[in-house]
Amino acid sequence: MNTEHTIALWLLALAYMGIIWWKAPKQVSASGFFKGKHADGKDPSLGLLIASAAISWIFAKSIVNAADLSQAFGFWGGVGYGVYYLSFVVAGIAFYLIRTRTAYTSLPAFLRGKYGLVGMRLFLLAVGIRLYNEIWSNTKVVGSFFGPEGGSQYWLAVLVFTVFTVIYTWRGGLRSSLLTDAFQMVFAGLLLAITLFVISPPLIREWPQATPDMTGSALTFALLAFLQIFSYPFHDPVMTDRAFITSPRTMLKGFIAAGLLSGAFIVLFSLVGLYARLQGEGSGPAVLSVSAALGLPMLLIFNVMMLTSAGSTLDSTFSSAGKLSILDWKSRQAIAPNSVRRARGVIVALAILGNLPLLTIYMGDQIGPAVIAATTISGTMVMGLAPIILLSFLPTSALNFHLAFWPGLLLGGLLAFTPSIFPAWVAVGSGKYALATGVNLYGLGLCTAGFLIGSGVNLYKKKSPETT
């Protein structure tokens, strides 16, 4: 990348940051910081909820993943990734039932009431690992647009982007995240429209060459995504926090709309991968190769899109981490006078620690990736959350939680670090995701069976005094 390109990227990034700074609130109340409320105490509007939930799920890494899957498997690879966005429908219905049939005001409070303090804190630890991973995985994508990994421009971009996001989230918490998300969603939509306008003509002309027949590998990945939508959304605080900041009816409408909006965005953007396939760009991330091939204007557009998507995810991550550490861990409903100050300390600490995995590039080709993999909790590891949340209407106790949670964690860990331990018959489908799909399919059944056994034991204990 030459000097003129670098200067243009930074000028555009500074313009983006200036607009976000203008949109972010300068001062908020404690309820605004933790619950996103307006200065007059009103809940966020439906439109604000839709925009915030949608853009917060259009992660920078998700954009890259969708394009890469489309490049590898054709159009159906991008559609398969879009299946994940049905998580909004699953979560919306589940949270609507929780909020209309119980008095709990947060998911951690619900889990403590149903499964006890230990179960709630195990859940929060899994969420905390998820939040930690969101930092480096998004700043890594942003940095890669400014220069090669490990270069001076790469590190400068990571530093500036992280510090800027910390500052405006430090001031406004969830309220800052909601208000900036609204602008980021509109901006991302405009950038997507420009991108589609540029890449559509050759795709329309040569669609058969750009889109191979639906392959077993693409269908396998789609099945994997479908299996995970019943557990994946519940360990995402971006979603779970927003499920309790408006009325139940508004939340349900907002989640369904946000799922359709963000899912459509991801599927449409995955066409970038088809364009890369058509142009013979077979190596490296499709987003980087296409942006470089289309010249400076499109490189700038792709860069700002990454800033927009990563920024919306990072500010939500920081605000959720503050709430998790200060309120959720102690199951506090009331906000203490020093809660905001302590949450701000958590935000700063997470920003520093969350970028440390990026340093593993200096540990060699084997050690670096291994360290990053060791910090990653996948959707497979939390598959037990599906029965824990969706079957919570059954007789429950701490036993249900442990019989469902630990098998998923064990299977997910084995899949991540020692996949060779699984026999060949476990794989379902074809391609690189066949083993993961099989582990999720059989594992979800195992976790559900464990939960049902727990309910059976609880029911027996409840009836046993009457029979003796």
Short mmCIF file of C-alpha atoms in Angstrom, two decimals:
data_model
loop_
_atom_site.label_atom_id
_atom_site.label_comp_id
_atom_site.label_asym_id
_atom_site.label_seq_id
_atom_site.Cartn_x
_atom_site.Cartn_y
_atom_site.Cartn_z
CA MET A 1 0.00 0.00 0.00
CA ASN A 2 1.51 3.34 -1.08
CA THR A 3 1.64 6.54 0.97
CA GLU A 4 -1.33 8.16 -0.82
CA HIS A 5 -3.53 5.16 -0.02
CA THR A 6 -2.45 5.19 3.62
CA ILE A 7 -3.18 8.90 3.98
CA ALA A 8 -6.60 8.48 2.37
CA LEU A 9 -7.46 5.61 4.72
CA TRP A 10 -6.53 7.63 7.78
CA LEU A 11 -8.40 10.74 6.64
CA LEU A 12 -11.54 8.71 6.11
CA ALA A 13 -11.08 6.95 9.46
CA LEU A 14 -10.71 10.30 11.21
CA ALA A 15 -13.86 11.58 9.50
CA TYR A 16 -15.73 8.48 10.69
CA MET A 17 -14.49 8.95 14.24
CA GLY A 18 -15.48 12.62 14.17
CA ILE A 19 -19.06 11.76 13.24
CA ILE A 20 -19.28 9.05 15.91
CA TRP A 21 -17.91 11.48 18.49
CA TRP A 22 -20.60 13.97 17.51
CA LYS A 23 -23.36 11.36 17.83
CA ALA A 24 -22.19 9.90 21.16
CA PRO A 25 -23.77 11.42 24.29
CA LYS A 26 -21.46 13.56 26.41
CA GLN A 27 -23.07 12.65 29.73
CA VAL A 28 -25.57 10.00 30.82
CA SER A 29 -27.25 8.85 34.02
CA ALA A 30 -26.44 5.54 35.69
CA SER A 31 -29.59 4.01 34.19
CA GLY A 32 -28.52 5.29 30.79
CA PHE A 33 -25.03 3.83 31.24
CA PHE A 34 -26.24 0.34 32.19
CA LYS A 35 -29.73 0.12 30.65
CA GLY A 36 -29.60 2.53 27.73
CA LYS A 37 -32.38 4.76 29.02
CA HIS A 38 -33.00 8.28 27.72
CA ALA A 39 -32.16 11.26 29.91
CA ASP A 40 -35.86 11.54 30.87
CA GLY A 41 -35.96 7.88 31.91
CA LYS A 42 -37.76 6.55 28.82
CA ASP A 43 -36.86 3.20 27.28
CA PRO A 44 -35.08 3.09 23.91
CA SER A 45 -37.44 3.27 20.93
CA LEU A 46 -38.27 0.32 18.66
CA GLY A 47 -36.25 1.82 15.81
CA LEU A 48 -33.21 2.32 18.02
CA LEU A 49 -33.46 -1.25 19.30
CA ILE A 50 -33.69 -2.67 15.76
CA ALA A 51 -30.73 -0.67 14.47
CA SER A 52 -28.56 -1.39 17.49
CA ALA A 53 -29.28 -5.12 17.65
CA ALA A 54 -28.81 -5.51 13.89
CA ILE A 55 -25.52 -3.63 13.49
CA SER A 56 -24.08 -5.16 16.65
CA TRP A 57 -24.44 -8.58 15.04
CA ILE A 58 -22.79 -7.47 11.80
CA PHE A 59 -19.33 -8.05 13.24
CA ALA A 60 -16.24 -7.22 11.23
CA LYS A 61 -15.22 -10.87 11.53
CA SER A 62 -18.72 -11.96 10.42
CA ILE A 63 -18.46 -9.91 7.26
CA VAL A 64 -15.11 -11.51 6.51
CA ASN A 65 -16.43 -15.00 7.32
CA ALA A 66 -19.52 -14.63 5.13
CA ALA A 67 -17.45 -13.50 2.14
CA ASP A 68 -14.92 -16.31 2.65
CA LEU A 69 -17.66 -18.97 2.87
CA SER A 70 -19.24 -17.67 -0.29
CA GLN A 71 -15.88 -17.73 -2.00
CA ALA A 72 -15.35 -21.35 -0.91
CA PHE A 73 -18.84 -22.81 -1.39
CA GLY A 74 -20.63 -20.39 -3.70
CA PHE A 75 -23.80 -18.46 -2.88
CA TRP A 76 -25.05 -21.15 -0.52
CA GLY A 77 -22.01 -20.68 1.70
CA GLY A 78 -23.13 -17.12 2.40
CA VAL A 79 -26.72 -18.27 2.91
CA GLY A 80 -25.48 -20.88 5.38
CA TYR A 81 -23.79 -18.17 7.42
CA GLY A 82 -26.99 -16.14 7.25
CA VAL A 83 -28.78 -18.99 9.05
CA TYR A 84 -27.04 -17.85 12.25
CA TYR A 85 -29.18 -14.72 12.20
CA LEU A 86 -32.28 -16.78 12.91
CA SER A 87 -30.85 -16.63 16.42
CA PHE A 88 -32.80 -13.41 16.83
CA VAL A 89 -36.10 -15.23 16.32
CA VAL A 90 -35.21 -18.01 18.76
CA ALA A 91 -33.96 -15.56 21.38
CA GLY A 92 -36.84 -13.14 20.87
CA ILE A 93 -39.47 -15.82 21.52
CA ALA A 94 -37.56 -17.28 24.48
CA PHE A 95 -37.06 -13.90 26.14
CA TYR A 96 -40.64 -12.87 25.48
CA LEU A 97 -41.84 -15.95 27.37
CA ILE A 98 -39.38 -15.36 30.21
CA ARG A 99 -40.38 -11.73 30.58
CA THR A 100 -44.14 -12.27 30.36
CA ARG A 101 -44.28 -15.36 32.59
CA THR A 102 -41.70 -14.46 35.24
CA ALA A 103 -40.60 -11.35 37.12
CA TYR A 104 -36.89 -11.58 36.26
CA THR A 105 -35.28 -8.44 34.84
CA SER A 106 -32.15 -9.98 33.32
CA LEU A 107 -30.94 -13.33 32.03
CA PRO A 108 -28.38 -13.79 34.86
CA ALA A 109 -31.12 -13.17 37.43
CA PHE A 110 -33.31 -15.73 35.66
CA LEU A 111 -30.53 -18.32 35.69
CA ARG A 112 -29.81 -17.75 39.37
CA GLY A 113 -33.47 -18.16 40.23
CA LYS A 114 -33.76 -21.36 38.22
CA TYR A 115 -30.36 -23.01 38.70
CA GLY A 116 -28.60 -21.30 41.59
CA LEU A 117 -25.60 -19.00 42.03
CA VAL A 118 -22.99 -21.46 40.74
CA GLY A 119 -24.87 -22.08 37.50
CA MET A 120 -25.33 -18.36 36.93
CA ARG A 121 -21.64 -17.65 37.46
CA LEU A 122 -20.54 -20.48 35.19
CA PHE A 123 -22.72 -18.93 32.52
CA LEU A 124 -21.21 -15.48 33.14
CA LEU A 125 -17.69 -16.91 32.86
CA ALA A 126 -18.56 -18.32 29.43
CA VAL A 127 -19.98 -14.93 28.45
CA GLY A 128 -16.86 -13.21 29.77
CA ILE A 129 -14.64 -15.35 27.53
CA ARG A 130 -16.91 -14.47 24.60
CA LEU A 131 -16.54 -10.75 25.38
CA TYR A 132 -12.77 -11.10 25.66
CA ASN A 133 -12.55 -12.71 22.22
CA GLU A 134 -14.65 -9.99 20.63
CA ILE A 135 -11.90 -7.44 21.30
CA TRP A 136 -8.92 -8.94 19.50
CA SER A 137 -10.96 -10.62 16.75
CA ASN A 138 -12.44 -7.29 15.64
CA THR A 139 -9.40 -5.05 16.11
CA LYS A 140 -7.39 -7.61 14.14
CA VAL A 141 -9.70 -7.19 11.14
CA VAL A 142 -9.55 -3.38 11.34
CA GLY A 143 -5.76 -3.35 11.61
CA SER A 144 -5.38 -5.61 8.57
CA PHE A 145 -6.96 -2.95 6.35
CA PHE A 146 -4.28 -0.41 7.25
CA GLY A 147 -1.25 -2.59 6.73
CA PRO A 148 0.26 -6.09 6.96
CA GLU A 149 -0.17 -7.85 10.27
CA GLY A 150 2.58 -6.78 12.67
CA GLY A 151 3.48 -3.65 10.70
CA SER A 152 3.53 -0.13 12.14
CA GLN A 153 0.30 0.94 10.40
CA TYR A 154 -1.44 -2.23 11.60
CA TRP A 155 -0.54 -1.58 15.23
CA LEU A 156 -1.33 2.13 14.99
CA ALA A 157 -4.80 1.34 13.63
CA VAL A 158 -5.45 -1.19 16.41
CA LEU A 159 -4.34 1.33 19.04
CA VAL A 160 -6.27 4.32 17.71
CA PHE A 161 -9.43 2.37 17.04
CA THR A 162 -9.41 0.73 20.49
CA VAL A 163 -8.69 3.96 22.39
CA PHE A 164 -11.34 5.91 20.49
CA THR A 165 -14.02 3.27 21.14
CA VAL A 166 -13.06 3.06 24.82
CA ILE A 167 -13.37 6.82 25.27
CA TYR A 168 -16.90 7.25 23.98
CA THR A 169 -18.12 4.03 25.62
CA TRP A 170 -16.42 5.06 28.88
CA ARG A 171 -18.53 8.20 28.87
CA GLY A 172 -21.92 6.77 27.92
CA GLY A 173 -21.98 3.00 28.36
CA LEU A 174 -24.94 1.27 26.73
CA ARG A 175 -26.58 4.60 25.84
CA SER A 176 -23.53 5.56 23.78
CA SER A 177 -23.62 2.17 22.10
CA LEU A 178 -27.30 2.48 21.18
CA LEU A 179 -27.06 6.00 19.75
CA THR A 180 -23.91 5.39 17.73
CA ASP A 181 -25.28 2.05 16.52
CA ALA A 182 -28.20 3.83 14.86
CA PHE A 183 -25.83 5.92 12.75
CA GLN A 184 -23.55 2.96 12.08
CA MET A 185 -26.46 0.86 10.78
CA VAL A 186 -27.54 3.55 8.30
CA PHE A 187 -23.96 4.11 7.22
CA ALA A 188 -23.32 0.40 6.76
CA GLY A 189 -26.46 0.12 4.62
CA LEU A 190 -25.25 2.89 2.31
CA LEU A 191 -21.84 1.29 1.99
CA LEU A 192 -23.41 -2.08 1.19
CA ALA A 193 -25.52 -0.48 -1.54
CA ILE A 194 -22.41 1.05 -3.13
CA THR A 195 -20.58 -2.27 -2.92
CA LEU A 196 -23.42 -4.18 -4.58
CA PHE A 197 -23.68 -1.52 -7.31
CA VAL A 198 -20.00 -2.05 -8.18
CA ILE A 199 -19.81 -5.85 -8.08
CA SER A 200 -23.29 -6.75 -9.42
CA PRO A 201 -22.77 -6.29 -13.19
CA PRO A 202 -20.15 -9.05 -13.62
CA LEU A 203 -22.03 -11.31 -11.18
CA ILE A 204 -25.26 -10.95 -13.15
CA ARG A 205 -23.49 -11.61 -16.45
CA GLU A 206 -21.59 -14.68 -15.25
CA TRP A 207 -23.77 -16.00 -12.41
CA PRO A 208 -23.42 -19.71 -13.38
CA GLN A 209 -19.63 -19.47 -13.25
CA ALA A 210 -19.69 -17.54 -9.96
CA THR A 211 -22.16 -19.85 -8.24
CA PRO A 212 -21.42 -23.56 -8.45
CA ASP A 213 -24.11 -26.10 -7.74
CA MET A 214 -25.24 -26.37 -4.14
CA THR A 215 -22.61 -28.57 -2.55
CA GLY A 216 -22.80 -30.96 0.36
CA SER A 217 -20.23 -28.85 2.18
CA ALA A 218 -22.43 -25.76 2.04
CA LEU A 219 -25.47 -27.69 3.23
CA THR A 220 -23.41 -29.20 6.04
CA PHE A 221 -22.38 -25.77 7.24
CA ALA A 222 -25.98 -24.54 7.04
CA LEU A 223 -27.05 -27.48 9.23
CA LEU A 224 -24.29 -26.63 11.72
CA ALA A 225 -25.51 -23.04 11.90
CA PHE A 226 -29.11 -24.18 12.36
CA LEU A 227 -28.15 -26.46 15.26
CA GLN A 228 -26.29 -23.64 17.00
CA ILE A 229 -29.04 -20.99 16.80
CA PHE A 230 -30.77 -22.73 19.72
CA SER A 231 -27.86 -22.03 22.08
CA TYR A 232 -25.55 -19.46 20.45
CA PRO A 233 -27.65 -16.30 21.11
CA PHE A 234 -27.89 -16.91 24.84
CA HIS A 235 -24.18 -16.42 25.48
CA ASP A 236 -24.10 -13.19 23.49
CA PRO A 237 -24.57 -10.25 25.90
CA VAL A 238 -25.12 -7.88 22.99
CA MET A 239 -28.39 -9.72 22.48
CA THR A 240 -29.25 -10.67 26.04
CA ASP A 241 -28.72 -7.16 27.43
CA ARG A 242 -30.95 -5.62 24.76
CA ALA A 243 -33.67 -8.17 25.50
CA PHE A 244 -34.47 -6.43 28.79
CA ILE A 245 -34.30 -2.70 27.99
CA THR A 246 -37.73 -2.28 26.35
CA SER A 247 -41.19 -3.76 26.85
CA PRO A 248 -41.52 -7.47 25.96
CA ARG A 249 -43.67 -6.75 22.91
CA THR A 250 -41.27 -4.10 21.61
CA MET A 251 -38.35 -6.45 22.21
CA LEU A 252 -39.96 -9.28 20.24
CA LYS A 253 -40.79 -7.02 17.29
CA GLY A 254 -37.31 -5.50 17.40
CA PHE A 255 -35.50 -8.84 17.52
CA ILE A 256 -37.40 -10.32 14.59
CA ALA A 257 -36.82 -7.18 12.51
CA ALA A 258 -33.14 -7.02 13.52
CA GLY A 259 -32.63 -10.67 12.58
CA LEU A 260 -34.14 -10.18 9.14
CA LEU A 261 -32.20 -6.95 8.58
CA SER A 262 -28.78 -8.19 9.70
CA GLY A 263 -29.26 -11.61 8.08
CA ALA A 264 -30.13 -10.02 4.74
CA PHE A 265 -27.11 -7.72 5.08
CA ILE A 266 -24.76 -10.66 5.65
CA VAL A 267 -26.14 -12.72 2.76
CA LEU A 268 -25.93 -9.76 0.37
CA PHE A 269 -22.42 -8.87 1.46
CA SER A 270 -21.35 -12.49 0.98
CA LEU A 271 -21.65 -11.75 -2.75
CA VAL A 272 -18.21 -10.19 -2.39
CA GLY A 273 -16.92 -13.74 -2.01
CA LEU A 274 -18.61 -14.72 -5.27
CA TYR A 275 -16.98 -11.77 -6.98
CA ALA A 276 -13.59 -12.91 -5.65
CA ARG A 277 -14.31 -16.42 -6.94
CA LEU A 278 -15.24 -15.06 -10.36
CA GLN A 279 -12.09 -12.95 -10.55
CA GLY A 280 -9.89 -15.87 -9.55
CA GLU A 281 -8.88 -14.37 -6.21
CA GLY A 282 -8.28 -17.67 -4.49
CA SER A 283 -5.84 -16.82 -1.70
CA GLY A 284 -6.33 -14.72 1.40
CA PRO A 285 -9.54 -13.19 2.77
CA ALA A 286 -12.00 -12.34 -0.01
CA VAL A 287 -12.72 -8.89 1.43
CA LEU A 288 -9.06 -7.85 1.30
CA SER A 289 -8.40 -9.27 -2.16
CA VAL A 290 -11.54 -7.72 -3.71
CA SER A 291 -11.01 -4.31 -2.13
CA ALA A 292 -7.43 -4.25 -3.40
CA ALA A 293 -8.47 -5.38 -6.89
CA LEU A 294 -11.20 -2.73 -7.23
CA GLY A 295 -8.91 0.20 -6.49
CA LEU A 296 -8.66 2.97 -3.89
CA PRO A 297 -12.32 4.11 -3.79
CA MET A 298 -13.61 0.63 -2.98
CA LEU A 299 -10.72 0.02 -0.59
CA LEU A 300 -11.85 3.11 1.33
CA ILE A 301 -15.46 1.93 1.34
CA PHE A 302 -14.52 -1.52 2.62
CA ASN A 303 -12.29 0.06 5.25
CA VAL A 304 -15.06 2.27 6.62
CA MET A 305 -17.46 -0.67 6.60
CA MET A 306 -15.01 -2.60 8.78
CA LEU A 307 -14.65 0.38 11.10
CA THR A 308 -18.44 0.66 11.32
CA SER A 309 -19.11 -3.02 12.00
CA ALA A 310 -16.18 -3.47 14.38
CA GLY A 311 -16.97 -0.23 16.23
CA SER A 312 -20.59 -1.22 16.82
CA THR A 313 -19.44 -4.58 18.20
CA LEU A 314 -16.67 -3.19 20.38
CA ASP A 315 -18.74 -0.49 22.09
CA SER A 316 -21.44 -3.07 22.82
CA THR A 317 -18.78 -5.44 24.15
CA PHE A 318 -17.34 -2.81 26.48
CA SER A 319 -20.74 -1.75 27.83
CA SER A 320 -21.82 -5.37 28.36
CA ALA A 321 -18.57 -6.19 30.16
CA GLY A 322 -19.11 -3.31 32.56
CA LYS A 323 -22.63 -4.46 33.37
CA LEU A 324 -21.60 -8.12 33.72
CA SER A 325 -18.77 -7.37 36.14
CA ILE A 326 -20.51 -4.81 38.33
CA LEU A 327 -24.20 -5.75 38.30
CA ASP A 328 -24.74 -9.26 36.93
CA TRP A 329 -21.99 -11.07 38.84
CA LYS A 330 -23.50 -9.95 42.16
CA SER A 331 -27.10 -10.20 40.91
CA ARG A 332 -27.60 -6.56 41.77
CA GLN A 333 -30.81 -4.90 40.63
CA ALA A 334 -30.12 -1.50 42.21
CA ILE A 335 -27.28 0.59 40.81
CA ALA A 336 -24.87 1.69 43.56
CA PRO A 337 -23.39 5.22 43.46
CA ASN A 338 -19.93 3.95 42.47
CA SER A 339 -21.15 1.37 39.92
CA VAL A 340 -20.47 3.52 36.84
CA ARG A 341 -16.95 4.37 38.01
CA ARG A 342 -16.13 0.71 38.61
CA ALA A 343 -17.63 -0.33 35.26
CA ARG A 344 -15.42 2.21 33.53
CA GLY A 345 -12.38 0.59 35.11
CA VAL A 346 -13.50 -2.77 33.71
CA ILE A 347 -13.82 -1.25 30.24
CA VAL A 348 -10.25 0.07 30.28
CA ALA A 349 -8.86 -3.22 31.61
CA LEU A 350 -10.71 -5.26 28.99
CA ALA A 351 -9.45 -3.01 26.19
CA ILE A 352 -5.86 -3.69 27.24
CA LEU A 353 -6.14 -7.39 28.01
CA GLY A 354 -8.42 -8.08 25.06
CA ASN A 355 -5.76 -7.05 22.55
CA LEU A 356 -2.95 -9.12 24.08
CA PRO A 357 -3.71 -12.19 21.88
CA LEU A 358 -2.64 -10.09 18.88
CA LEU A 359 0.92 -10.30 20.19
CA THR A 360 0.99 -14.04 19.51
CA ILE A 361 2.08 -13.31 15.94
CA TYR A 362 5.58 -12.97 17.44
CA MET A 363 5.46 -16.49 18.92
CA GLY A 364 5.83 -18.34 15.64
CA ASP A 365 3.51 -20.03 13.20
CA GLN A 366 2.57 -22.80 15.62
CA ILE A 367 2.53 -21.14 19.04
CA GLY A 368 0.63 -18.01 18.03
CA PRO A 369 -2.44 -19.69 16.53
CA ALA A 370 -2.47 -22.22 19.37
CA VAL A 371 -2.64 -19.48 22.00
CA ILE A 372 -5.47 -17.73 20.19
CA ALA A 373 -7.33 -21.03 19.77
CA ALA A 374 -6.94 -21.68 23.50
CA THR A 375 -8.85 -18.47 24.31
CA THR A 376 -11.73 -19.21 21.99
CA ILE A 377 -15.03 -20.59 23.27
CA SER A 378 -17.07 -21.73 20.31
CA GLY A 379 -20.77 -22.09 19.85
CA THR A 380 -20.21 -25.81 20.32
CA MET A 381 -19.03 -25.37 23.89
CA VAL A 382 -22.25 -23.63 24.95
CA MET A 383 -24.67 -26.03 23.24
CA GLY A 384 -26.02 -26.94 26.69
CA LEU A 385 -27.61 -23.51 26.97
CA ALA A 386 -30.32 -24.63 24.54
CA PRO A 387 -32.16 -26.90 26.99
CA ILE A 388 -31.17 -24.70 29.95
CA ILE A 389 -33.11 -21.78 28.47
CA LEU A 390 -35.66 -23.37 26.17
CA LEU A 391 -36.76 -26.14 28.56
CA SER A 392 -36.71 -24.02 31.72
CA PHE A 393 -40.48 -24.49 32.14
CA LEU A 394 -39.80 -28.06 33.33
CA PRO A 395 -38.98 -28.86 36.98
CA THR A 396 -35.49 -27.42 37.45
CA SER A 397 -32.63 -27.28 39.92
CA ALA A 398 -28.87 -26.91 39.80
CA LEU A 399 -28.70 -30.54 38.65
CA ASN A 400 -30.38 -29.67 35.33
CA PHE A 401 -27.81 -26.97 34.62
CA HIS A 402 -24.78 -29.17 35.29
CA LEU A 403 -26.09 -32.18 33.37
CA ALA A 404 -26.66 -29.97 30.32
CA PHE A 405 -23.78 -27.49 30.56
CA TRP A 406 -20.73 -29.70 31.19
CA PRO A 407 -21.23 -32.23 28.36
CA GLY A 408 -21.37 -29.37 25.85
CA LEU A 409 -18.29 -27.73 27.30
CA LEU A 410 -16.39 -31.03 27.22
CA LEU A 411 -17.37 -31.90 23.64
CA GLY A 412 -16.61 -28.37 22.45
CA GLY A 413 -13.20 -28.45 24.07
CA LEU A 414 -12.37 -31.82 22.54
CA LEU A 415 -13.48 -30.59 19.12
CA ALA A 416 -11.32 -27.48 19.41
CA PHE A 417 -8.12 -29.11 20.68
CA THR A 418 -8.20 -32.86 19.98
CA PRO A 419 -10.66 -33.45 17.11
CA SER A 420 -8.94 -36.73 16.20
CA ILE A 421 -10.44 -38.30 19.31
CA PHE A 422 -13.84 -38.56 17.62
CA PRO A 423 -14.53 -41.68 15.52
CA ALA A 424 -15.38 -41.25 11.84
CA TRP A 425 -19.07 -42.11 12.32
CA VAL A 426 -19.59 -38.90 14.35
CA ALA A 427 -19.22 -36.74 11.23
CA VAL A 428 -22.46 -35.71 9.55
CA GLY A 429 -22.47 -34.43 5.96
CA SER A 430 -19.36 -33.63 3.98
CA GLY A 431 -16.52 -31.15 3.88
CA LYS A 432 -14.50 -29.44 6.61
CA TYR A 433 -17.53 -28.81 8.85
CA ALA A 434 -18.83 -32.41 8.87
CA LEU A 435 -17.22 -33.31 12.20
CA ALA A 436 -18.36 -30.09 13.89
CA THR A 437 -21.89 -30.68 12.62
CA GLY A 438 -21.94 -34.23 13.97
CA VAL A 439 -20.56 -33.20 17.35
CA ASN A 440 -23.20 -30.47 17.61
CA LEU A 441 -26.01 -32.80 16.53
CA TYR A 442 -25.18 -35.63 18.91
CA GLY A 443 -23.97 -33.24 21.60
CA LEU A 444 -27.20 -31.25 21.59
CA GLY A 445 -29.08 -34.52 22.01
CA LEU A 446 -26.81 -35.50 24.90
CA CYS A 447 -27.17 -32.14 26.65
CA THR A 448 -30.94 -32.26 26.25
CA ALA A 449 -31.07 -35.82 27.60
CA GLY A 450 -29.02 -34.73 30.61
CA PHE A 451 -31.37 -31.84 31.27
CA LEU A 452 -34.42 -34.13 31.05
CA ILE A 453 -32.81 -36.59 33.46
CA GLY A 454 -32.36 -33.73 35.89
CA SER A 455 -36.01 -32.78 35.55
CA GLY A 456 -36.99 -36.39 36.14
CA VAL A 457 -34.92 -36.49 39.34
CA ASN A 458 -36.47 -33.21 40.50
CA LEU A 459 -39.95 -34.52 39.84
CA TYR A 460 -39.22 -37.75 41.72
CA LYS A 461 -37.86 -35.81 44.72
CA LYS A 462 -40.94 -33.63 44.71
CA LYS A 463 -43.30 -36.62 44.75
CA SER A 464 -41.29 -38.91 47.04
CA PRO A 465 -42.44 -37.37 50.37
CA GLU A 466 -46.04 -38.09 49.37
CA THR A 467 -45.31 -41.74 48.62
CA THR A 468 -43.39 -42.54 51.78
#
